[in-house]
Coordinates of C-alpha atoms and ligand atoms in Angstrom, one line a residue:
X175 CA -42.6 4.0 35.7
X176 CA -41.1 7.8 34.8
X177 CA -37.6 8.0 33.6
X178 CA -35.3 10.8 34.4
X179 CA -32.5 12.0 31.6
X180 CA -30.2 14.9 31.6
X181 CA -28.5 16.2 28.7
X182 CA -26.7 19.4 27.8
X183 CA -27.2 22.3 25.1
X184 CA -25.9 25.8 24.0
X185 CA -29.0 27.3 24.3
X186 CA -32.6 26.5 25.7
X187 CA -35.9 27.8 24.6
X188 CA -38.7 27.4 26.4
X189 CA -42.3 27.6 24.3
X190 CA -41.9 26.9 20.6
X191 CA -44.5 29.9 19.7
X192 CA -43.5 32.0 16.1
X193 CA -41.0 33.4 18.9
X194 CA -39.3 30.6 20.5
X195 CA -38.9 29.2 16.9
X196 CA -37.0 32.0 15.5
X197 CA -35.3 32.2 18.2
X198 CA -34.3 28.5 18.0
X199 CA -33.6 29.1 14.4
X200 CA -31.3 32.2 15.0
X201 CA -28.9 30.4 17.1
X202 CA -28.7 27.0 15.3
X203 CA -28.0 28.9 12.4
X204 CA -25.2 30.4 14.4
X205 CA -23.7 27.2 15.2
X206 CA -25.1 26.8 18.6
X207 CA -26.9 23.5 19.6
X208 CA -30.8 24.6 20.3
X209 CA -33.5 22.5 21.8
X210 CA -37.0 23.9 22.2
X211 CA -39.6 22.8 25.0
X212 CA -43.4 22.7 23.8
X213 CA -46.0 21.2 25.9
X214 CA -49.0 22.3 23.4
X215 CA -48.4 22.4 19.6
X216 CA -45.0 23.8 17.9
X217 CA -46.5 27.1 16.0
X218 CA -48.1 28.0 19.6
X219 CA -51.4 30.6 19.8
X220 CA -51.1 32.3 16.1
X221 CA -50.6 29.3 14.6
X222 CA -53.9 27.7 16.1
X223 CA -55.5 30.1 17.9
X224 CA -54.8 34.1 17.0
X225 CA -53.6 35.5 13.9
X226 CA -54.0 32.2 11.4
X227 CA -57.9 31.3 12.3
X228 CA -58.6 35.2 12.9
X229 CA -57.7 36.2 9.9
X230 CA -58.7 33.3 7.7
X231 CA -62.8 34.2 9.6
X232 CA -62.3 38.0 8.5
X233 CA -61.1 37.4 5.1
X234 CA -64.2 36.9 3.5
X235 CA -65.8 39.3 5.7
X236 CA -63.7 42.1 4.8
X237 CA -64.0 41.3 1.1
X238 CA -67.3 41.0 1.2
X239 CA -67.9 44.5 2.9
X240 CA -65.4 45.9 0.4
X241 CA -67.0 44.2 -2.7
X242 CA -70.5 45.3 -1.2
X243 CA -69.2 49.0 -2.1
X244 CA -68.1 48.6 -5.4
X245 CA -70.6 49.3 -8.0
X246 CA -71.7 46.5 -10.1
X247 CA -70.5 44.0 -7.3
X248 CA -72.6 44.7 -5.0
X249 CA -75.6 42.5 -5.8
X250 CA -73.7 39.7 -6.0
X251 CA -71.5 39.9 -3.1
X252 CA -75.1 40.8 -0.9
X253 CA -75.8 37.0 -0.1
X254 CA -74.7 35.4 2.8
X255 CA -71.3 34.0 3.5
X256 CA -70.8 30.4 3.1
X257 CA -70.3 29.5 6.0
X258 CA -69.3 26.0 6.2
X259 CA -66.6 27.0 3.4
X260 CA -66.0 29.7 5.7
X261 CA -64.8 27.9 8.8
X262 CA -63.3 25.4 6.5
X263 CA -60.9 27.6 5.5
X264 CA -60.5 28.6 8.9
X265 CA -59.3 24.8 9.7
X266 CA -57.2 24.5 6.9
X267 CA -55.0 27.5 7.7
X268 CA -54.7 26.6 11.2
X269 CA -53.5 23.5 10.0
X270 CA -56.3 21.5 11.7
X271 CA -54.6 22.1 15.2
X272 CA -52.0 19.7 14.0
X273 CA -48.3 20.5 14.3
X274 CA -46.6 17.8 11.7
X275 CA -45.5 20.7 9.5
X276 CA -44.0 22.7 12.5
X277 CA -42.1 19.8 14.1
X278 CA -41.1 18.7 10.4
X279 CA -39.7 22.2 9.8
X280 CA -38.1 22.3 13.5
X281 CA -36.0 19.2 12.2
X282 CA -34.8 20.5 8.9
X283 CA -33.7 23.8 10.9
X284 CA -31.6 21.2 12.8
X285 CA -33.4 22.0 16.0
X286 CA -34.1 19.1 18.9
X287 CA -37.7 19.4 19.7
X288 CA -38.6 18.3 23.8
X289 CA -42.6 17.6 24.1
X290 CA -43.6 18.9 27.6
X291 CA -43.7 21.5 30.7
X292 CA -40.6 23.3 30.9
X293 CA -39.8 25.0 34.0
X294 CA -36.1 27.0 35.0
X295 CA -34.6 24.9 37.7
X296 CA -31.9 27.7 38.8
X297 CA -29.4 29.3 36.6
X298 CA -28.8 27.8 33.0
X299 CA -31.2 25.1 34.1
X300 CA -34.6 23.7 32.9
X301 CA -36.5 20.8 34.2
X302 CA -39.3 19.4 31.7
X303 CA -42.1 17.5 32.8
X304 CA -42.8 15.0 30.2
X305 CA -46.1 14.0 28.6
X306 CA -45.6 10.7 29.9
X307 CA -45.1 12.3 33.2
X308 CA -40.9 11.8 33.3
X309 CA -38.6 14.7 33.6
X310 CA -35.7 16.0 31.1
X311 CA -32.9 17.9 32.7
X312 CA -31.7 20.1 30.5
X313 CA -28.5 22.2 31.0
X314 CA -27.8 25.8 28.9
X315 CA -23.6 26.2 28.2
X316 CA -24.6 29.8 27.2
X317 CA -28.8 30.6 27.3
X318 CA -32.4 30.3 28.3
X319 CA -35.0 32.1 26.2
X320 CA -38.6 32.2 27.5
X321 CA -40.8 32.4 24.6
X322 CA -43.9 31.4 26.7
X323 CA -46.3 33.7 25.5
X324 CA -49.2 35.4 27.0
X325 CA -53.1 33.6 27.6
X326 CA -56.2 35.6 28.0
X327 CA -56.6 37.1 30.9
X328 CA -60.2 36.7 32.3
X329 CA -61.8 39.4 34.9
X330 CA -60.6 37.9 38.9
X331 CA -63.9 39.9 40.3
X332 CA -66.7 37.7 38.2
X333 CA -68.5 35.2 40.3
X334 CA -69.4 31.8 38.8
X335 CA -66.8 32.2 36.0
X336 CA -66.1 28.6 35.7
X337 CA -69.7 27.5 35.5
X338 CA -69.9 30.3 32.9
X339 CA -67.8 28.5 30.4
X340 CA -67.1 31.7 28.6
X341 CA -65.8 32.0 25.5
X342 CA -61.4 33.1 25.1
X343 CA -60.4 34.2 22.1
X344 CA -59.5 30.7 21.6
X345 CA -63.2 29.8 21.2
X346 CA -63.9 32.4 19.5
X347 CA -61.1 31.7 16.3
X348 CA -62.0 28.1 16.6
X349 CA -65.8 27.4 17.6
X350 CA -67.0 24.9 15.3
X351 CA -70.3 26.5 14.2
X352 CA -71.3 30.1 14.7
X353 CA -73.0 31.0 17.9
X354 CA -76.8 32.5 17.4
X355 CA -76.1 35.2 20.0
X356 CA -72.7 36.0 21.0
X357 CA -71.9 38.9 23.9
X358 CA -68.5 40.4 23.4
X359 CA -66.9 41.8 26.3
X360 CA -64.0 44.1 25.2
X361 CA -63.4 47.3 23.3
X362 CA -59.7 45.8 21.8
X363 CA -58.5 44.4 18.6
X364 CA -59.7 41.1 19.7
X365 CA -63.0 42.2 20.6
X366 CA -63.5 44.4 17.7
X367 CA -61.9 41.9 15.4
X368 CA -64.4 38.9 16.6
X369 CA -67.4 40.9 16.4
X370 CA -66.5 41.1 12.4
X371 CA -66.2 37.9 11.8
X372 CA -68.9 36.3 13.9
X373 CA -71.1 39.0 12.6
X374 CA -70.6 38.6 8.9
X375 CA -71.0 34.6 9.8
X376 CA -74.6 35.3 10.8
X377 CA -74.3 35.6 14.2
X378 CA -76.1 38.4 16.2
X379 CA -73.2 40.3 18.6
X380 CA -73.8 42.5 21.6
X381 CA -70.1 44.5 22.4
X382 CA -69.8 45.8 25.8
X383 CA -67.1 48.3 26.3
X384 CA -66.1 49.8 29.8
X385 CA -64.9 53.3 28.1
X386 CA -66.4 55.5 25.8
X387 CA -65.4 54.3 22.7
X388 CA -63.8 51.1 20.5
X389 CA -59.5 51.0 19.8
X390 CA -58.6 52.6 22.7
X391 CA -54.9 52.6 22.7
X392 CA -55.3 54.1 18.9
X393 CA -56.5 57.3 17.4
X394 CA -60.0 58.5 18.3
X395 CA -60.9 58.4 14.5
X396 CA -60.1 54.7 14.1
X397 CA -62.1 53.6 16.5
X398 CA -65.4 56.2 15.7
X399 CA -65.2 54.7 12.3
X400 CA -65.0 50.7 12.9
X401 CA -68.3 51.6 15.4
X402 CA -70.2 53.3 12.7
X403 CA -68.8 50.1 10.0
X404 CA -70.4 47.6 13.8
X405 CA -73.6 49.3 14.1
X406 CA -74.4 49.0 10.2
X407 CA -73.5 45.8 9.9
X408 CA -76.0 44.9 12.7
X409 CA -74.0 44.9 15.7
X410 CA -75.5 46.3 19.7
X411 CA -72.6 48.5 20.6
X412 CA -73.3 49.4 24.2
X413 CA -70.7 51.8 25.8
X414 CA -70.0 52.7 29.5
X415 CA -71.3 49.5 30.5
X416 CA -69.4 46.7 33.2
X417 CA -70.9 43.0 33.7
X418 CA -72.4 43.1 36.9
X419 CA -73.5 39.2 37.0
X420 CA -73.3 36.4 34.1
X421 CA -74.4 32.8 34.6
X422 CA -75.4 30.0 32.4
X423 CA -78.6 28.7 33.0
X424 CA -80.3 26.2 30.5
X425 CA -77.6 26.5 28.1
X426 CA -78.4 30.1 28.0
X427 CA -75.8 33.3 28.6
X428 CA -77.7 36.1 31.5
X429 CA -75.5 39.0 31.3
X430 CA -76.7 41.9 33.8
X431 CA -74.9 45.0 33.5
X432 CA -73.7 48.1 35.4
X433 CA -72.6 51.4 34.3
X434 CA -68.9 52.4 34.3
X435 CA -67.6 55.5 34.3
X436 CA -70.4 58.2 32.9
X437 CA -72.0 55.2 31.3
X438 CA -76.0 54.9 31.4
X439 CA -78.1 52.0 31.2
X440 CA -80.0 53.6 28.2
X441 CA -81.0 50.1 26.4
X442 CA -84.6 48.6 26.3
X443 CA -83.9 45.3 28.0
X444 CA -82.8 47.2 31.2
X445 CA -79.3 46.0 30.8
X446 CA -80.2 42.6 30.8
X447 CA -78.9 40.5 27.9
X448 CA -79.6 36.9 27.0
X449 CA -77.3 35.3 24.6
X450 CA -76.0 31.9 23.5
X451 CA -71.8 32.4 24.3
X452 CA -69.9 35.3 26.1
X453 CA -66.3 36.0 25.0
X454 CA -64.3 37.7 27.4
X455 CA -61.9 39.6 24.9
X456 CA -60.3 42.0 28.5
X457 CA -56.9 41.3 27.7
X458 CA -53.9 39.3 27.8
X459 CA -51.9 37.4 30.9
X460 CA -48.3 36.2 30.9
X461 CA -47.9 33.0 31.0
X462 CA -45.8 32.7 33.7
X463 CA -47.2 31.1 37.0
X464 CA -45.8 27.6 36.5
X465 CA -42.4 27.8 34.7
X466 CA -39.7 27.8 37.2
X467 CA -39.5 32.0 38.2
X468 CA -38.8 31.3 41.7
X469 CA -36.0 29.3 41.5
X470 CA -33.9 32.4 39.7
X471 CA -35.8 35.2 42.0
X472 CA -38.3 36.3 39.7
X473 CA -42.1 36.3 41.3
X474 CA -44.5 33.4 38.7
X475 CA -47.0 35.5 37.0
X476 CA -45.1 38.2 36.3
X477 CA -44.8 39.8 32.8
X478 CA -40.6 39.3 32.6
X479 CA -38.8 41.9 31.2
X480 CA -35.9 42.8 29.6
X481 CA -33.9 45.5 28.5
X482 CA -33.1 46.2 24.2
X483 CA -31.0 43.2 24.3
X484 CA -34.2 41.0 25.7
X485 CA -32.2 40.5 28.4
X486 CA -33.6 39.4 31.8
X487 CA -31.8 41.8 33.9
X488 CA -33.1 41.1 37.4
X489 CA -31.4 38.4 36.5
X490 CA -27.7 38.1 37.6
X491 CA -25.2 36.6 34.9
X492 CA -26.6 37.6 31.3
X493 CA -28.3 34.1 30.3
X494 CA -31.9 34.7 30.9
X495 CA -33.5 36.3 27.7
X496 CA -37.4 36.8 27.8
X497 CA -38.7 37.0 24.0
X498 CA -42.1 37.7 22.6
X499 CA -45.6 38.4 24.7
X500 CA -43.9 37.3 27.8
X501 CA -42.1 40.2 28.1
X502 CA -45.0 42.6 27.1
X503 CA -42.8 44.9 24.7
X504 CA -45.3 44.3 22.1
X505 CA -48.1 41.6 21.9
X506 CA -47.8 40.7 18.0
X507 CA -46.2 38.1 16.2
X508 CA -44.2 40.2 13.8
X509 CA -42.5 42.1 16.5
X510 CA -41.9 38.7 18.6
X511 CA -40.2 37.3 15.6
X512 CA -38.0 40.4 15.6
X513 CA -36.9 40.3 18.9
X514 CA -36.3 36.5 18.4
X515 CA -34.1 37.8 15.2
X516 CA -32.0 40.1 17.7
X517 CA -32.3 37.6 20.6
X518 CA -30.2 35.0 18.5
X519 CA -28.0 37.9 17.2
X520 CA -27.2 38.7 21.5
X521 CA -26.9 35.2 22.3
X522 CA -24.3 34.1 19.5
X523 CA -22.4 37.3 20.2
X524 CA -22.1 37.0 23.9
X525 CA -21.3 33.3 23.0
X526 CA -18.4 33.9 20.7
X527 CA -17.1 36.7 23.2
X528 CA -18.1 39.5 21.0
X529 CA -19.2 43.0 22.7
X530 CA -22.6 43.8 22.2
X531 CA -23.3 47.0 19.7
X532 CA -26.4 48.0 21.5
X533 CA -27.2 51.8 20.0
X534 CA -30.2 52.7 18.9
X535 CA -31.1 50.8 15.7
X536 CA -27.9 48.7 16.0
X537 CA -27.6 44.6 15.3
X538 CA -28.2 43.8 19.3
X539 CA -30.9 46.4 20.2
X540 CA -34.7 46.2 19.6
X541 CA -35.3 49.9 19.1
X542 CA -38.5 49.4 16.9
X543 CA -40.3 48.1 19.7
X544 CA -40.2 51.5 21.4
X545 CA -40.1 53.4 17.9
X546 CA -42.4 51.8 15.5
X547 CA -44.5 48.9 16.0
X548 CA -46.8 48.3 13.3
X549 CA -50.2 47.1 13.6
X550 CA -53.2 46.1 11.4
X551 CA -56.3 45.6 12.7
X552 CA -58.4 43.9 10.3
X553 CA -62.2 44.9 11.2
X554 CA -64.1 46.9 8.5
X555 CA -62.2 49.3 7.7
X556 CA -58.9 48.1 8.8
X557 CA -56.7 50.4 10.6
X558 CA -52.9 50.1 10.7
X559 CA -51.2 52.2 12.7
X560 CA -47.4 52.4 13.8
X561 CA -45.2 54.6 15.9
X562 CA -46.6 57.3 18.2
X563 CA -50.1 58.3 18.6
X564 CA -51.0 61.7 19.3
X565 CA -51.9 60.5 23.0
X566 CA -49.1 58.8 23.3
X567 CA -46.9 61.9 21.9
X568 CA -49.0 63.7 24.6
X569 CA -48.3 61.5 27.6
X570 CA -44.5 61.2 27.2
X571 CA -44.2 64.9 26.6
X572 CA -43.1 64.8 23.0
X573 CA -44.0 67.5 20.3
X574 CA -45.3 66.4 17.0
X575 CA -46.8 67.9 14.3
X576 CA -50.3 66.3 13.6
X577 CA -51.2 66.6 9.4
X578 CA -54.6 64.6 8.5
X579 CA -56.1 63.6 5.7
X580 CA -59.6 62.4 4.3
X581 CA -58.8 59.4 2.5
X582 CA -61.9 59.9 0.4
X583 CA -60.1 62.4 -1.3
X584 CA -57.7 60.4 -2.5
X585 CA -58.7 59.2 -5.9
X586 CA -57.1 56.0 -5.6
X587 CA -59.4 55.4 -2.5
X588 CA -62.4 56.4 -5.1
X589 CA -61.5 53.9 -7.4
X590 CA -61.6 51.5 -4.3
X591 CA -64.8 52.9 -3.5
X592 CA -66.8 56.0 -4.6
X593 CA -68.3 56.8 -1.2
X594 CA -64.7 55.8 0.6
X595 CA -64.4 56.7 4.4
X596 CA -61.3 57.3 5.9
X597 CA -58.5 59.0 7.4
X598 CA -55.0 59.0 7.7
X599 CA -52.5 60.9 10.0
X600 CA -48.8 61.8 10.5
X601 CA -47.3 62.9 13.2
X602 CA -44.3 64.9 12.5
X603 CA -41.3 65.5 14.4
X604 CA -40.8 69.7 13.9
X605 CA -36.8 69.4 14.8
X606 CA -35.7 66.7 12.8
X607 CA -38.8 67.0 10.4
X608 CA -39.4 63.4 10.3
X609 CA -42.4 61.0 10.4
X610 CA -42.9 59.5 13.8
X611 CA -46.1 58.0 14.0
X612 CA -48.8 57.2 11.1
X613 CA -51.8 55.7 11.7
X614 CA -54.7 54.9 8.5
X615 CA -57.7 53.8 8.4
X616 CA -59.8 52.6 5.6
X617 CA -60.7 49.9 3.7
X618 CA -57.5 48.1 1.8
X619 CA -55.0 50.1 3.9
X620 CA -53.4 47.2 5.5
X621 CA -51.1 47.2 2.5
X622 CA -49.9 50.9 2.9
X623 CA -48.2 50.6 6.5
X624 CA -44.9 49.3 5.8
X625 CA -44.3 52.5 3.8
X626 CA -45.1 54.3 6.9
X627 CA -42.7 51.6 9.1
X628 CA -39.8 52.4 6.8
X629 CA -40.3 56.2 6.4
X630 CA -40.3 56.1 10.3
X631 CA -37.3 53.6 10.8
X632 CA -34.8 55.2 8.4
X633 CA -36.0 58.6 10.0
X634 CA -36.4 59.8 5.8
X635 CA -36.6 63.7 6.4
X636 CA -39.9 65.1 4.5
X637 CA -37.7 66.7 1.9
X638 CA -36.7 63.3 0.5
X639 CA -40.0 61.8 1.2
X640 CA -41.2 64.3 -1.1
X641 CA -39.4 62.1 -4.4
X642 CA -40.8 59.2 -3.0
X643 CA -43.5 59.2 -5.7
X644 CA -46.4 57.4 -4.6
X645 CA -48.4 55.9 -8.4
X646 CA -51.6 56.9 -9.4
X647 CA -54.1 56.2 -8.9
X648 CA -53.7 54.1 -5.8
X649 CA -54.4 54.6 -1.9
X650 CA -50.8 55.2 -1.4
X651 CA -51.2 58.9 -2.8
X652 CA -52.5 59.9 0.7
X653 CA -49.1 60.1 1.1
X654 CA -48.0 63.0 -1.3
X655 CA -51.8 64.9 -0.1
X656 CA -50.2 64.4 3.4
X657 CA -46.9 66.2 2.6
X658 CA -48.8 68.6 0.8
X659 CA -50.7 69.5 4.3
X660 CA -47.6 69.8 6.5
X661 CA -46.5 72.2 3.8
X662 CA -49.4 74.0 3.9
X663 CA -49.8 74.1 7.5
X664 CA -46.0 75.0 8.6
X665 CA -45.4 77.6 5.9
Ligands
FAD897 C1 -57.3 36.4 18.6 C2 -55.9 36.9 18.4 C3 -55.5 37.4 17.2 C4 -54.2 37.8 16.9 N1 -53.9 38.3 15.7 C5 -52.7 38.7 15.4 C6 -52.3 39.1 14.2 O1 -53.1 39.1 13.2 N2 -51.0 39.5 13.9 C7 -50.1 39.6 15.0 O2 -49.0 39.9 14.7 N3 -50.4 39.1 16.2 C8 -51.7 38.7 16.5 N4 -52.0 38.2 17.7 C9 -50.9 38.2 18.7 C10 -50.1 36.9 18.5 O3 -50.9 35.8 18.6 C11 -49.0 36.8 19.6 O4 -48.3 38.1 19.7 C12 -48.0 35.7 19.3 O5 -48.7 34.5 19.3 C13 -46.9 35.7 20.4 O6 -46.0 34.7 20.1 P1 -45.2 34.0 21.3 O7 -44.3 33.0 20.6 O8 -44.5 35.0 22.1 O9 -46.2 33.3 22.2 P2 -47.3 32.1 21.9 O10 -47.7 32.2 20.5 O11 -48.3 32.2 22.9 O12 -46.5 30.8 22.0 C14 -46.0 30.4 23.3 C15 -45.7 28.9 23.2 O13 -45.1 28.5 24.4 C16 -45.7 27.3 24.9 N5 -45.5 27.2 26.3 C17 -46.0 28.0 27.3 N6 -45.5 27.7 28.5 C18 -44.7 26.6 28.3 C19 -44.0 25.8 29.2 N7 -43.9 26.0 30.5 N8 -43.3 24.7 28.7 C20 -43.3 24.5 27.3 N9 -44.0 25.2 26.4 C21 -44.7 26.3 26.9 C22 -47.2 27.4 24.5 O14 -47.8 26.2 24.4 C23 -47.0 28.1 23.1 O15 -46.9 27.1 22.1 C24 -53.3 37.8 18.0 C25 -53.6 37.4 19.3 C26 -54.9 36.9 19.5 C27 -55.3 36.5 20.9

């Protein structure tokens, strides 16, 4: 028998993700009643699936690269990994795919949790298909947030993909034992990212990239130096290559390649690979084709967006808010979680009858998603970047100032390592003569890129960045040797 119930909120969030929590969070702590729809586990892909298990696999494998460097450590970090202690870790930090934490913090926050499907049923409306195969009809006084998230998107021109059984990046941050041969299809963070891990684990990757080189959307140099970092550690980098056929026969992986673009087939084996697992790392799909979109005039599988105020536009009546990966502004956690933070902000504003202050950097507008996203990248070395790239300066027409660095001249990088590679680099508004992009790589540099996401948010001119005095001798000095180069260069 399946039961029907109907109840009534302030505000609905659909997908209780890091973004659909905060979200939910924001507004109860604004007084509005909140109930969150989850038909997986409350915490939603990082928790289980992404950022957690990733980064809990790379961990070791990062410090052991870095310790490898240092002299006098290096004997004793050349053993393998442990791996069981390894993946261990990896369980424990994704909570052992168990949500009893989440939902326990969901009720302290003094948010109603609804297990299931959630799908809009027309304006203010949302219809939840329960686990026990009822419905909940809930109502919205004031909002709907879709927090749904984004799933990997696999390629729609592969024959035999389900007999495949290829590896997402949810197998790959949650495989129980490491593969003996892994392909990676992919040049991204995910792709470069697993290829890390899995290699430092003892498993022997092959990474096939469409283009000419790894990081794409990032600076040339980043990329060029997490290859050379691959390739020593024992990874097959091929480049210019597509996947013509894969099948699994015999438990086995046959991957037959083509070229792409000026790609060759250069390697030994022909282009013909044989390996244990394939992980299609090719990017990420919105996670939209069941939840409702039709019945507010929005087409299912469509990424949903919004405009600073994560507003659903297209949609008539300002109720509709699309938060997170769904709405494609920015794929990470972190910047979710801020628009969540300004989503709440809007929807307890609009609530209370309070005009929206919507300039840029203002309390209802999420102008660092267009301004400076920050991300880390954690292969070996990690990169972080945030704002504008030079190709990105490039292709919206904008004129910056480029100032690199070597970061092994930095002698707090030579304390990290005497034989430190890396680079860093500013871009430089020459008007306003302030930072607008930054991207380093290197090892340890994760740490040094919210100095770079504050110098570029509070728009610091370089004449005050010049008394912010970096210590010695750390990595952070890059940032003085920088200044000193734009001098140089624009006197
Ligand atoms: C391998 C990997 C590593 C990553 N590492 C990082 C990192 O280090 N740092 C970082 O910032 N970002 C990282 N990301 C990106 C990060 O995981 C996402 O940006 C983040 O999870 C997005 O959060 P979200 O809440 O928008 O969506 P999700 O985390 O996808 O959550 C959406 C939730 O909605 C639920 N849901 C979906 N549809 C429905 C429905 N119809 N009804 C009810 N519930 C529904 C889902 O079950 C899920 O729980 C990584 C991604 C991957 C793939």
């Amino acid at each position: 028998m399946t039961t029907e119930d109907t109840r009534t909120y302030d505000v609905v969030v659909i997908g209780a993700g890091p973004v659909g929590e905060n979200v939910a969070d924001r507004t109860t702590a604004a007084g509005l009643s909140t109930v969150i729809v989850e038909s997986e586990l409350v915490g939603g892909e990082c928790s289980y699936w992404a950022c957690e298990p990733s980064k809990a696999l790379l961990r070791p494998a990062l410090l052991r690269a870095d310790a490898g460097r240092v002299p006098g450590l290096a004997p004793a970090a050349a053993g393998p990994l442990d791996t069981a202690a390894v993946l261990a870790h990896r369980d424990r930090m994704a909570a052992h795919w168990n949500d009893d934490g989440q939902v326990e913090w969901l009720k302290t926050a003094g948010i109603d949790l609804q297990r299931g499907h959630g799908r809009l049923d027309g304006p203010r409306r949302v219809a939840v298909t329960t686990p026990d195969g009822g419905t909940v009809h809930l109502r919205a006084r004031h909002a709907v947030a879709v927090c749904t998230g984004s799933g990997a998107a696999l390629p729609d021109d592969l024959p035999g993909l389900a007999a495949l059984r290829p590896w997402t990046s949810r197998e790959a941050t949650s495989a129980r034992r490491p593969a003996g041969r892994l392909v990676i299809v992919g040049a991204g963070v995910v792709a470069t990212e697993m290829a890390t891990a899995w290699q430092a684990l003892g498993t022997e990757v092959t990474l096939l990239a469409r283009g000419s080189r790894l990081l794409p959307q990032l600076e040339p140099f980043a990329g060029e130096l997490v290859a050379d970092r691959l390739r020593e550690a024992g990874v097959d980098l091929r480049f210019g290559v597509t996947v013509a056929t894969a099948a699994r026969t015999d438990g086995e992986v046959r991957v037959t390649l083509t070229a792409s673009g000026d790609g060759r087939i250069t390697a030994s084996d022909g282009g013909r690979i044989v390996a244990d697992e394939i992980l299609f790392a090719t990017g990420r799909a919105p996670r939209t084709g069941d939840i409702g979109l039709e019945t507010v005039g929005l087409t299912p599988g469509d990424w949903l967006a919004t405009d600073d105020s994560l507003t659903v536009t297209a949609v008539p009546g300002d109720w509709l808010y699309a938060v997170g990966d769904v709405n494609r502004r920015a794929l990470l956690t972190h910047q979710g979680k801020y628009q969540a933070r300004i989503t709440g902000a809007v929807i307890a504003a609009r609530a209370c009858g309070i005009p929206l202050d919507t300039g840029r950097w203002s309390p209802h507008a999420g102008t660092a998603d267009t301004a400076a996203v920050p991300q880390v990248v954690f292969t070996d070395p990690e990169i972080a970047s945030v704002g504008l790239t030079t190709a990105e300066a490039r292709r919206t027409g904008r004129r910056v100032h480029v100032v690199d660095y070597d970061l092994g001249h930095v002698a707090g990088a030579l304390q990290h390592d005497p034989a430190y590679r890396g680079r860093a680099r500013a871009l430089i508004d020459p008007d306003r003569r302030t930072v607008v992009g930054v991207t380093f790589a290197g090892p340890g540099v994760a740490e040094l890129l919210h100095s770079a996401t504050v110098a570029i948010t509070g728009e610091i001119p370089v004449e005050r960045l010049w008394h912010a005095v970096p210590p010695f001798p750390t990595i952070s000095e890059v940032w003085l040797r920088l200044l000193e180069t734009y001098r140089d260069q624009t006197r």
